[in-house]
mmCIF file of C-alpha atoms in Angstrom:
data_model
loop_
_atom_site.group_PDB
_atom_site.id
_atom_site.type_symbol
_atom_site.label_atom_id
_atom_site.label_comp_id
_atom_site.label_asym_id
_atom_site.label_seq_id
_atom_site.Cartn_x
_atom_site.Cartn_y
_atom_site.Cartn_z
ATOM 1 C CA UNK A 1 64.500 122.562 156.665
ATOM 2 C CA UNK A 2 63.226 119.703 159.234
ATOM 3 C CA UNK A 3 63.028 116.159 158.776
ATOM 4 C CA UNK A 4 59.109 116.473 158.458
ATOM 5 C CA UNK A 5 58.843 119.783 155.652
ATOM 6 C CA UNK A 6 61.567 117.992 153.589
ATOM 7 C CA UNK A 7 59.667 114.719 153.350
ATOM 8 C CA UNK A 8 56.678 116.701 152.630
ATOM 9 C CA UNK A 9 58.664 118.867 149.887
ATOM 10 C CA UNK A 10 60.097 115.174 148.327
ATOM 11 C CA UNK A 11 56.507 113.778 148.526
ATOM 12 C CA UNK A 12 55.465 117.358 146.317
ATOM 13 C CA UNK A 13 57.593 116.742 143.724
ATOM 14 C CA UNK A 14 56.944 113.085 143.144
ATOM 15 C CA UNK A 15 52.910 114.366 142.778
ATOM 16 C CA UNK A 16 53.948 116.972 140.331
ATOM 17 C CA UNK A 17 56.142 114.179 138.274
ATOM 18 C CA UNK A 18 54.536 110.784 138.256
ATOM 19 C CA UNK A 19 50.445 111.160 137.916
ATOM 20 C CA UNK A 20 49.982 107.302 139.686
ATOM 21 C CA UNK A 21 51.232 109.275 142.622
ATOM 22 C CA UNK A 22 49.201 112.298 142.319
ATOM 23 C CA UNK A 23 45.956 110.301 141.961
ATOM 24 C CA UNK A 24 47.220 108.646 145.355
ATOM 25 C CA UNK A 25 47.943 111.768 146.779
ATOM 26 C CA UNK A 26 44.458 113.179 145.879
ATOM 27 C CA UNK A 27 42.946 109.829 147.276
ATOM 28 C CA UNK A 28 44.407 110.448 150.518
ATOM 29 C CA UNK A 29 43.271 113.652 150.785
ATOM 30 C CA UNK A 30 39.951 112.471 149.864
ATOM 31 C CA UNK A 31 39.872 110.540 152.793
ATOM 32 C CA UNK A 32 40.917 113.409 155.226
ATOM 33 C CA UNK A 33 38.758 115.568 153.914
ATOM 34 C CA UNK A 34 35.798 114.274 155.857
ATOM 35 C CA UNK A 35 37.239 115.678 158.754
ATOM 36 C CA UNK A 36 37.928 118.967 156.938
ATOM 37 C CA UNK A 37 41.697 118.434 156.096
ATOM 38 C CA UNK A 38 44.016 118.520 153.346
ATOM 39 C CA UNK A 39 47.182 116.587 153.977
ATOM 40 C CA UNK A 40 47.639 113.183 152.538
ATOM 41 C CA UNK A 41 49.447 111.595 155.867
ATOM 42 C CA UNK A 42 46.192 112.236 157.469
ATOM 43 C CA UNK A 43 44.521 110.352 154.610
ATOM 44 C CA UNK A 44 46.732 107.929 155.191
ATOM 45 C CA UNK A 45 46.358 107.751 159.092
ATOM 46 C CA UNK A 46 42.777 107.637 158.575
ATOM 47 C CA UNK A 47 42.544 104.749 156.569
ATOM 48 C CA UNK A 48 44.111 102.588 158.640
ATOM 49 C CA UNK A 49 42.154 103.605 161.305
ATOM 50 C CA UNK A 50 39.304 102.317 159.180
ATOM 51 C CA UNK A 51 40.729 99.208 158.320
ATOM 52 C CA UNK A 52 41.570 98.496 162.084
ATOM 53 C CA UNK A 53 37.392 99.376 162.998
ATOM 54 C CA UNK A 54 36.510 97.556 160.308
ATOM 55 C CA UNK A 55 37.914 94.077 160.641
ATOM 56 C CA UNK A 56 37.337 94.608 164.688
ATOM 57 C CA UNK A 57 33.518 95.290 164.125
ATOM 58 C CA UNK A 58 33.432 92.145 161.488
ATOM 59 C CA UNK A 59 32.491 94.245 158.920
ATOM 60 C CA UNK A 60 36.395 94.352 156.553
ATOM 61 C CA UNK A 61 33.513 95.145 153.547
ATOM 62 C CA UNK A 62 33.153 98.525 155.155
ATOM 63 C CA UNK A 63 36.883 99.303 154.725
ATOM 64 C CA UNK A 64 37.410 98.119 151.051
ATOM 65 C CA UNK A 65 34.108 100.068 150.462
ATOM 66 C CA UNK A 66 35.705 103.304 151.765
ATOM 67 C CA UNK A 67 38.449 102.419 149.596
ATOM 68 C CA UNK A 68 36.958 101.561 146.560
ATOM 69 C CA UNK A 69 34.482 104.480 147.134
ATOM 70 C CA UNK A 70 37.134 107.245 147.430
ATOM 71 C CA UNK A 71 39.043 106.035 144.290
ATOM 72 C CA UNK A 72 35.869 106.187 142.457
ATOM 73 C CA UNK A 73 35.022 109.596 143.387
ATOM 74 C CA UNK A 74 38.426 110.997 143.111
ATOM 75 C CA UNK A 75 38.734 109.660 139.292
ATOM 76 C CA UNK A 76 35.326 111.057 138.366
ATOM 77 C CA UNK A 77 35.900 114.658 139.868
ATOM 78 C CA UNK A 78 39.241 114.767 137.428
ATOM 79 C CA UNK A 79 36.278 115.380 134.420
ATOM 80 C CA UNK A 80 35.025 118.041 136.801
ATOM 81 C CA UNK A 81 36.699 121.828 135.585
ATOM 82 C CA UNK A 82 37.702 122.446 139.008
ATOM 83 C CA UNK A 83 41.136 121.214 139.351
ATOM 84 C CA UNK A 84 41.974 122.959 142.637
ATOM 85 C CA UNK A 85 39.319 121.927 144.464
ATOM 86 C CA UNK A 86 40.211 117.751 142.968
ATOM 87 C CA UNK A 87 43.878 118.109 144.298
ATOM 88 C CA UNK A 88 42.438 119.445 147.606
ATOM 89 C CA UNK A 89 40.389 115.678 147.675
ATOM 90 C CA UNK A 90 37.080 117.875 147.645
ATOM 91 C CA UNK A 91 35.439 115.527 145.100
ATOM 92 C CA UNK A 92 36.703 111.969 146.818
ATOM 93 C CA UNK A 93 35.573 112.373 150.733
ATOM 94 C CA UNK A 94 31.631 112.047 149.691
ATOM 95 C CA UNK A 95 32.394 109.078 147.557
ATOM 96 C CA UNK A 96 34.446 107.806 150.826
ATOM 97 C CA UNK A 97 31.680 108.056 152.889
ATOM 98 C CA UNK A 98 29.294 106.120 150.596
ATOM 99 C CA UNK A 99 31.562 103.434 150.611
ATOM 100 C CA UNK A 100 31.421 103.082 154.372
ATOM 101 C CA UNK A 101 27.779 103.540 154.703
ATOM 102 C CA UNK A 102 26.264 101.260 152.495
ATOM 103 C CA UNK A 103 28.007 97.952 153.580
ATOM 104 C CA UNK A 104 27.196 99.160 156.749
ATOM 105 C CA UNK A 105 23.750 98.833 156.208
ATOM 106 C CA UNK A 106 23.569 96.420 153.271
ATOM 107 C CA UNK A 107 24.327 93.170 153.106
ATOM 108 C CA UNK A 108 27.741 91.817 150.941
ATOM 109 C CA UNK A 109 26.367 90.875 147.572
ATOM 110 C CA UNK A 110 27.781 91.552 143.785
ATOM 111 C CA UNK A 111 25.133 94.218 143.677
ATOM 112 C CA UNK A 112 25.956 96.230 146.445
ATOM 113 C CA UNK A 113 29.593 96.848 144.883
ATOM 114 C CA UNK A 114 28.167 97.725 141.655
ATOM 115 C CA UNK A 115 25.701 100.646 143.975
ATOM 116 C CA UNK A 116 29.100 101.870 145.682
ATOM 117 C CA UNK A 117 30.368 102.404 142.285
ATOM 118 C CA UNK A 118 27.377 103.750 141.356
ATOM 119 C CA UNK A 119 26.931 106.141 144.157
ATOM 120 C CA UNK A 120 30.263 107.109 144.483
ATOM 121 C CA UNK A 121 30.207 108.535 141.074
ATOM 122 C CA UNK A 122 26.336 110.001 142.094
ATOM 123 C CA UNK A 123 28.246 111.813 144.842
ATOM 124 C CA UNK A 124 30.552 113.732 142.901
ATOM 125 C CA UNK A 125 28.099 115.066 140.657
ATOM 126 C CA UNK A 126 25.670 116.079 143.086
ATOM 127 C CA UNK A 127 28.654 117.822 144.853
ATOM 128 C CA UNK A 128 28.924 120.199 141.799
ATOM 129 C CA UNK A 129 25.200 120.316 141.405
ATOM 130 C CA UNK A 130 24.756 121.328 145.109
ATOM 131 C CA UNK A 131 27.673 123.519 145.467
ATOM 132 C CA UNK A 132 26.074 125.769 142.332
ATOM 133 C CA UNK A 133 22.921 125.285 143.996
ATOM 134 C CA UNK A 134 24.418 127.031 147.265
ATOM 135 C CA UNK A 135 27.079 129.433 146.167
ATOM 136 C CA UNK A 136 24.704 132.253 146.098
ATOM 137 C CA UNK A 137 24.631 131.939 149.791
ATOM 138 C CA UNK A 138 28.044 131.366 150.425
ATOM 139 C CA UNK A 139 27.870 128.023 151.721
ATOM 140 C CA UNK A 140 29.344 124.328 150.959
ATOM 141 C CA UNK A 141 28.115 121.260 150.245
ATOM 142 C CA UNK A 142 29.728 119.403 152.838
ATOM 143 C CA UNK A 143 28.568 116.018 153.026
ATOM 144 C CA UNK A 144 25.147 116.706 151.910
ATOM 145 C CA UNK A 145 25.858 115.078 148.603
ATOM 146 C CA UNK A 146 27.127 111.796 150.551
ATOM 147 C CA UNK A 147 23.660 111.739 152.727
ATOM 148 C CA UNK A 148 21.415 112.223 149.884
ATOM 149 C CA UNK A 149 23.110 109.588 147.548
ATOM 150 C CA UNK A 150 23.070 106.993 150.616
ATOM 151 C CA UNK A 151 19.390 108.028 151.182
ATOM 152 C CA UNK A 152 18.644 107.005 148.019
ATOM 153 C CA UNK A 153 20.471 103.865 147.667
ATOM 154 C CA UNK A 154 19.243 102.862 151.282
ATOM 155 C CA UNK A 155 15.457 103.153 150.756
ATOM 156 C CA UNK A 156 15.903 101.933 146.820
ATOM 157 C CA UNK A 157 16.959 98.052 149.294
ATOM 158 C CA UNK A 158 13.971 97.727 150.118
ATOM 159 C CA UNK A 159 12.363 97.025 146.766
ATOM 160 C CA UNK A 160 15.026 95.039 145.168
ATOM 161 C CA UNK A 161 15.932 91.068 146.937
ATOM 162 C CA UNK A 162 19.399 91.801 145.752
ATOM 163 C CA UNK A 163 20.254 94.376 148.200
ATOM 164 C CA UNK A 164 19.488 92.861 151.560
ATOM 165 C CA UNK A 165 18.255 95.565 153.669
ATOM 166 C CA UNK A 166 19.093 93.586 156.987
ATOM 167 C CA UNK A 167 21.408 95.535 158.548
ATOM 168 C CA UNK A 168 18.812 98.842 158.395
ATOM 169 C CA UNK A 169 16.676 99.388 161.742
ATOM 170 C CA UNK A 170 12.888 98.639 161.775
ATOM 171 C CA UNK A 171 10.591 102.081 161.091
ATOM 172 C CA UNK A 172 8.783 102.869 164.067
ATOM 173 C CA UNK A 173 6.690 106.005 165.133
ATOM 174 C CA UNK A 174 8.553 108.098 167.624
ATOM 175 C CA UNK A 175 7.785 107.735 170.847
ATOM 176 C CA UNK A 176 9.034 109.631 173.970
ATOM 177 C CA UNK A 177 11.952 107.848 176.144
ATOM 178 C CA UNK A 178 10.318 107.501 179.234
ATOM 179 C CA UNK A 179 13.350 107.444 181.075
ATOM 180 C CA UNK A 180 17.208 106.294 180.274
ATOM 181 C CA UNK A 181 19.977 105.189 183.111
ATOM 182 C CA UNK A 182 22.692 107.852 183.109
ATOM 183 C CA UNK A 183 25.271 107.431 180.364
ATOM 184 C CA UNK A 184 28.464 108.789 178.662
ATOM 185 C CA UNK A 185 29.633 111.053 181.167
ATOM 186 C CA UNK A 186 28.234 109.277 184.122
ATOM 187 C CA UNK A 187 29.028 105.656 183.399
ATOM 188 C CA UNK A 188 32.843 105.379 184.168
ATOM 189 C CA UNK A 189 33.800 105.289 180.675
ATOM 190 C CA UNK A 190 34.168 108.549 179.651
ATOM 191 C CA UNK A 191 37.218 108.229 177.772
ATOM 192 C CA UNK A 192 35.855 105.730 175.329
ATOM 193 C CA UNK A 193 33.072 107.508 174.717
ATOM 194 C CA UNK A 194 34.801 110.220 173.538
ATOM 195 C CA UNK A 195 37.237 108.247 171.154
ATOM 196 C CA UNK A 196 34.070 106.605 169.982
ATOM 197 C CA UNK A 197 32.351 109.848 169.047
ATOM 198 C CA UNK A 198 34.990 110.530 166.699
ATOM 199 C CA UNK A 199 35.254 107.554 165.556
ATOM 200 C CA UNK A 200 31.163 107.408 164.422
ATOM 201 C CA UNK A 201 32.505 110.050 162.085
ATOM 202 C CA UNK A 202 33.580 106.918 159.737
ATOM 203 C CA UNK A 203 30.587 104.862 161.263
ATOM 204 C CA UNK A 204 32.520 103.239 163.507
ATOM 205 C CA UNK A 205 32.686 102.985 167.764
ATOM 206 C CA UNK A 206 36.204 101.893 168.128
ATOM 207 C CA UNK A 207 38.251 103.325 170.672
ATOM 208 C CA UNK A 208 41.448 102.661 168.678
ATOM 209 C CA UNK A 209 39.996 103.481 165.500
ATOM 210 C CA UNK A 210 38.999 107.044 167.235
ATOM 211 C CA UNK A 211 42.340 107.295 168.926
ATOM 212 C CA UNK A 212 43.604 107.250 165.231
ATOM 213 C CA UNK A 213 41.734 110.138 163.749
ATOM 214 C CA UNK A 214 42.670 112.143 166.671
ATOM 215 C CA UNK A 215 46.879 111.334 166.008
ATOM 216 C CA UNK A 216 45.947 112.019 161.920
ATOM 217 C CA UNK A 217 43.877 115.225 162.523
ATOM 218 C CA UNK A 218 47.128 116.636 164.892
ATOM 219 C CA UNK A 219 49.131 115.954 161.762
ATOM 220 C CA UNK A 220 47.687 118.140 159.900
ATOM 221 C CA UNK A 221 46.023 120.642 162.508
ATOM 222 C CA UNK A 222 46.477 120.685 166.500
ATOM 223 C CA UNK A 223 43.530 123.037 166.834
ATOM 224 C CA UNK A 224 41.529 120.798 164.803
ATOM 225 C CA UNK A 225 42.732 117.470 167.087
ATOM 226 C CA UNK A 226 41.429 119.792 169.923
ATOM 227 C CA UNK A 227 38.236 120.917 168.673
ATOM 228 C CA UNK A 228 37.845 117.243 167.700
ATOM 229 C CA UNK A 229 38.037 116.029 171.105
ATOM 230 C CA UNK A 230 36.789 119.095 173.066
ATOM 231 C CA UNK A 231 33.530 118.886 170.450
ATOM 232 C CA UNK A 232 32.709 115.138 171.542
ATOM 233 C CA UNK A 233 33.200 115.778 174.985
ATOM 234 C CA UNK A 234 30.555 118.583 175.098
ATOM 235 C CA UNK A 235 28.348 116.365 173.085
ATOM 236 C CA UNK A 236 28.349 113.686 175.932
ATOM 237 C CA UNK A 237 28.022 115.921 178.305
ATOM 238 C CA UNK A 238 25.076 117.432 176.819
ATOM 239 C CA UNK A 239 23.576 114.506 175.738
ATOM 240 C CA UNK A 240 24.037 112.646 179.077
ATOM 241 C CA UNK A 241 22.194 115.684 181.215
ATOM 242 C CA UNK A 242 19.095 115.990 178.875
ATOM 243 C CA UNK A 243 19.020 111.867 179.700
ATOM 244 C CA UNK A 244 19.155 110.520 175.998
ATOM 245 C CA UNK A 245 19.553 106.638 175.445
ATOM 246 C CA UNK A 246 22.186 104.927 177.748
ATOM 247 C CA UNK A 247 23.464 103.050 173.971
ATOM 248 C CA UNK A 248 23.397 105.927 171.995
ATOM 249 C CA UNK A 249 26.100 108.252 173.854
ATOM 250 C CA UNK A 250 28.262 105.779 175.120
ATOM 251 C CA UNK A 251 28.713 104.215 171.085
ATOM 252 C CA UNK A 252 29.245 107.826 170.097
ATOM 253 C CA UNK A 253 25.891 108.164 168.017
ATOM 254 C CA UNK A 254 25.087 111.436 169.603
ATOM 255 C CA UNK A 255 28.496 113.174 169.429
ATOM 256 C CA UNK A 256 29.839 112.448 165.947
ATOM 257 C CA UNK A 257 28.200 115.176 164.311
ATOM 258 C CA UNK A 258 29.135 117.674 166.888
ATOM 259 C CA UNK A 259 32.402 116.281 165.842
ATOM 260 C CA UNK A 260 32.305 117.424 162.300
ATOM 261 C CA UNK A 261 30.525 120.570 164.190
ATOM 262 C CA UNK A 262 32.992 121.949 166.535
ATOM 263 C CA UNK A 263 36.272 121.223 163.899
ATOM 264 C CA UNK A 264 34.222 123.326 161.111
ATOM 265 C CA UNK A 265 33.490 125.918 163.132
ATOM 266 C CA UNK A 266 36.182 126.182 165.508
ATOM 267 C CA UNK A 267 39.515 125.612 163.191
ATOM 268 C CA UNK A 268 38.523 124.394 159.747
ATOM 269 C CA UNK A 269 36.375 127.877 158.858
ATOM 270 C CA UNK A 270 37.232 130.361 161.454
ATOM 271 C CA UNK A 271 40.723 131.115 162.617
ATOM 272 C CA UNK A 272 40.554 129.842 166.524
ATOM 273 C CA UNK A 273 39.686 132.310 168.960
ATOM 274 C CA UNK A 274 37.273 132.921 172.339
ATOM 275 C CA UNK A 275 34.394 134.637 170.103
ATOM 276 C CA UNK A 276 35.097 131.713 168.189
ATOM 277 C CA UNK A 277 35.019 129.626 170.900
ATOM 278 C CA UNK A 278 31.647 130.806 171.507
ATOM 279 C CA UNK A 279 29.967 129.927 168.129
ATOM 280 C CA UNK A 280 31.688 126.558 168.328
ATOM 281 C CA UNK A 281 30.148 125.947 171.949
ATOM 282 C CA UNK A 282 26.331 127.239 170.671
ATOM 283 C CA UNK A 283 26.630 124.972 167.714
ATOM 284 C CA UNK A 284 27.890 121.343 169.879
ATOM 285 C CA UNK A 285 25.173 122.261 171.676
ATOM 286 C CA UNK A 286 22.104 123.000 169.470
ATOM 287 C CA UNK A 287 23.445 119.913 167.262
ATOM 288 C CA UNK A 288 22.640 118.122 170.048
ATOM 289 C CA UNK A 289 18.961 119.206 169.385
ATOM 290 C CA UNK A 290 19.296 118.203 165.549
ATOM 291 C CA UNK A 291 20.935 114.684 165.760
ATOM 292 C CA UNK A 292 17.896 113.142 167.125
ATOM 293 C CA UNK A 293 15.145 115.063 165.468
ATOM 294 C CA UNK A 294 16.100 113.110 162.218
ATOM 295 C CA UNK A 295 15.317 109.961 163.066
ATOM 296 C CA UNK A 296 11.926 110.938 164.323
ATOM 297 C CA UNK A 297 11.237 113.366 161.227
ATOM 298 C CA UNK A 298 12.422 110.354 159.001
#
C-alpha cells in the first residue's frame, strides 16, 4: 500500500469512528462537489483556494460565507433519508455556493448572515424537491437549487434597507455590442484567463485561486484537471472569435460554466473517450451561446 492509499485508508477509519470527523469529512466533500468530486483533500484544496481569492479580492466575507454555508447545508441534509448521497457532500456544495454568492453581491450586515443561513438550509431542500421533480427524466439537480435560492434572496435586496443591494449591477435593456477589442486569446494573457475561468467557478478571477482548483481537481481526477482546463480554454477561444466583451473573457465570466460543462460531460458522467470528446466539445461550445443569453433574458 502507498504512502497516499494508506493515509486515505487512516483518514476512513477515523470518519467511521469519531462523527466530528465525519461531519468534516462530508463538509469537505461538500465543497468539492461543485466541481463534481468526491474526495475530501480536494475539499480541502479548494477551500483554501477560496480563502486566498477572497482576502485578495477584499471580499474575506465571501470565504467565511462559503464556509458557514457548506456547514449549514451539510447538517441539514443529515435529516434528509438519503445517507449515501450526504456522505458523498451532495447536500453541502449548493449551500457552499450560496455562501459565496450572496456576500458577493450583498453588502456585510447582521442580516445577510442570517439569509446565508437561511438559504443554505433553502438549498438543501429544494435539492430533494428538484431532484424528485427530475428523476423521471434521469437528470440531476446540479446547482439549480443554489441559482434559484440566490435568485430569490438577490431580488428579495431590493425591497428590504437591510440587505444593501450595492454590489448587484444596474438593470438595463439589452443592447447589441457594437464592437469589442480582441480579448482572452488575443490579448497576451492567455494563461490567466484560463486560471481565471476556473476560478469564476467559486466567483472568483484569481489566477492563484484557479491554479488551486486545478492541483485539487488532479487529486481526485486527472481527466477531470484536464477537462477543467481544456473546457476554459475552448471557452476563450470561442468567446474571443464571436468578439464578446474585452472584460468579460479575460475575468473568466464567459468560460466558468463551460468549466462545470466540459468536467460533467467529459469525466464526471461519461467515462473519457473521443465520442466523448465530441459531446464535451459541442457542449463548451453551445454554452457559449447560453452564458450570455441570461443576462439579456433576465
Amino acid at each position: 500500500m502507498n504512502t497516499s492509499s494508506a493515509i486515505a485508508s487512516k483518514w476512513t477509519h477515523f470518519t467511521e469512528i469519531n462523527p466530528a470527523v465525519r461531519f468534516i469529512d462530508v463538509t469537505l466533500r461538500g465543497c468539492a462537489q461543485v466541481m463534481f468530486q468526491n474526495n475530501p483533500l480536494t475539499g480541502l484544496i479548494f477551500f483554501i483556494a477560496i480563502f486566498i481569492a477572497a482576502y485578495g479580492e477584499g471580499n474575506p466575507a465571501a470565504a467565511y460565507g462559503c464556509v458557514l454555508g457548506t456547514v449549514v447545508a451539510t447538517f441539514t441534509g443529515m435529516f434528509v433519508n438519503d445517507r449515501t448521497s450526504w456522505l458523498a457532500g451532495l447536500y453541502g456544495y449548493n449551500g457552499c455556493l450560496v455562501g459565496v454568492a450572496l456576500p458577493t453581491f450583498l453588502s456585510v450586515t447582521p442580516q445577510l448572515w442570517g439569509c446565508i443561513i437561511t438559504g443554505s438550509i433553502v438549498s438543501v431542500i429544494a435539492t430533494v424537491s428538484i431532484a424528485d421533480i427530475l428523476k423521471t427524466w434521469k437528470v440531476a439537480a446540479l446547482t439549480a437549487p443554489f441559482v434559484l435560492t440566490t435568485w430569490v434572496v438577490l431580488l428579495a435586496s431590493y425591497a428590504f434597507s437591510g440587505l444593501d443591494a450595492s454590489g448587484l449591477s444596474v438593470p438595463e435593456l439589452p443592447h447589441p455590442l457594437v464592437s469589442a477589442p480582441a480579448g482572452g486569446l488575443f490579448n497576451g494573457h492567455i494563461f490567466a484567463t484560463v486560471l481565471h475561468g476556473v476560478s469564476e467557478v467559486y466567483l472568483f478571477s484569481s489566477v492563484a485561486a484557479g491554479g488551486l482548483f486545478v492541483v485539487g481537481l488532479a487529486v481526485a481526477s486527472r481527466w477531470a484537471a484536464i477537462f477543467a482546463i481544456g473546457g476554459s480554454l475552448l471557452a476563450v477561444l470561442t468567446a474571443s472569435l464571436l468578439g464578446a466583451n474585452t472584460t468579460g473573457t479575460d475575468s473568466g465570466l464567459y468560460a466558468f460554466s463551460a468549466v462545470l460543462t466540459a468536467i460533467a460531460l467529459g469525466s464526471s458522467f461519461n467515462k473519457p473517450s473521443w465520442r466523448v470528446l465530441g459531446y464535451t466539445f459541442i457542449g463548451v461550445i453551445f454554452n457559449e451561446m447560453v452564458t450570455p443569453s441570461f443576462p439579456v433574458l433576465c
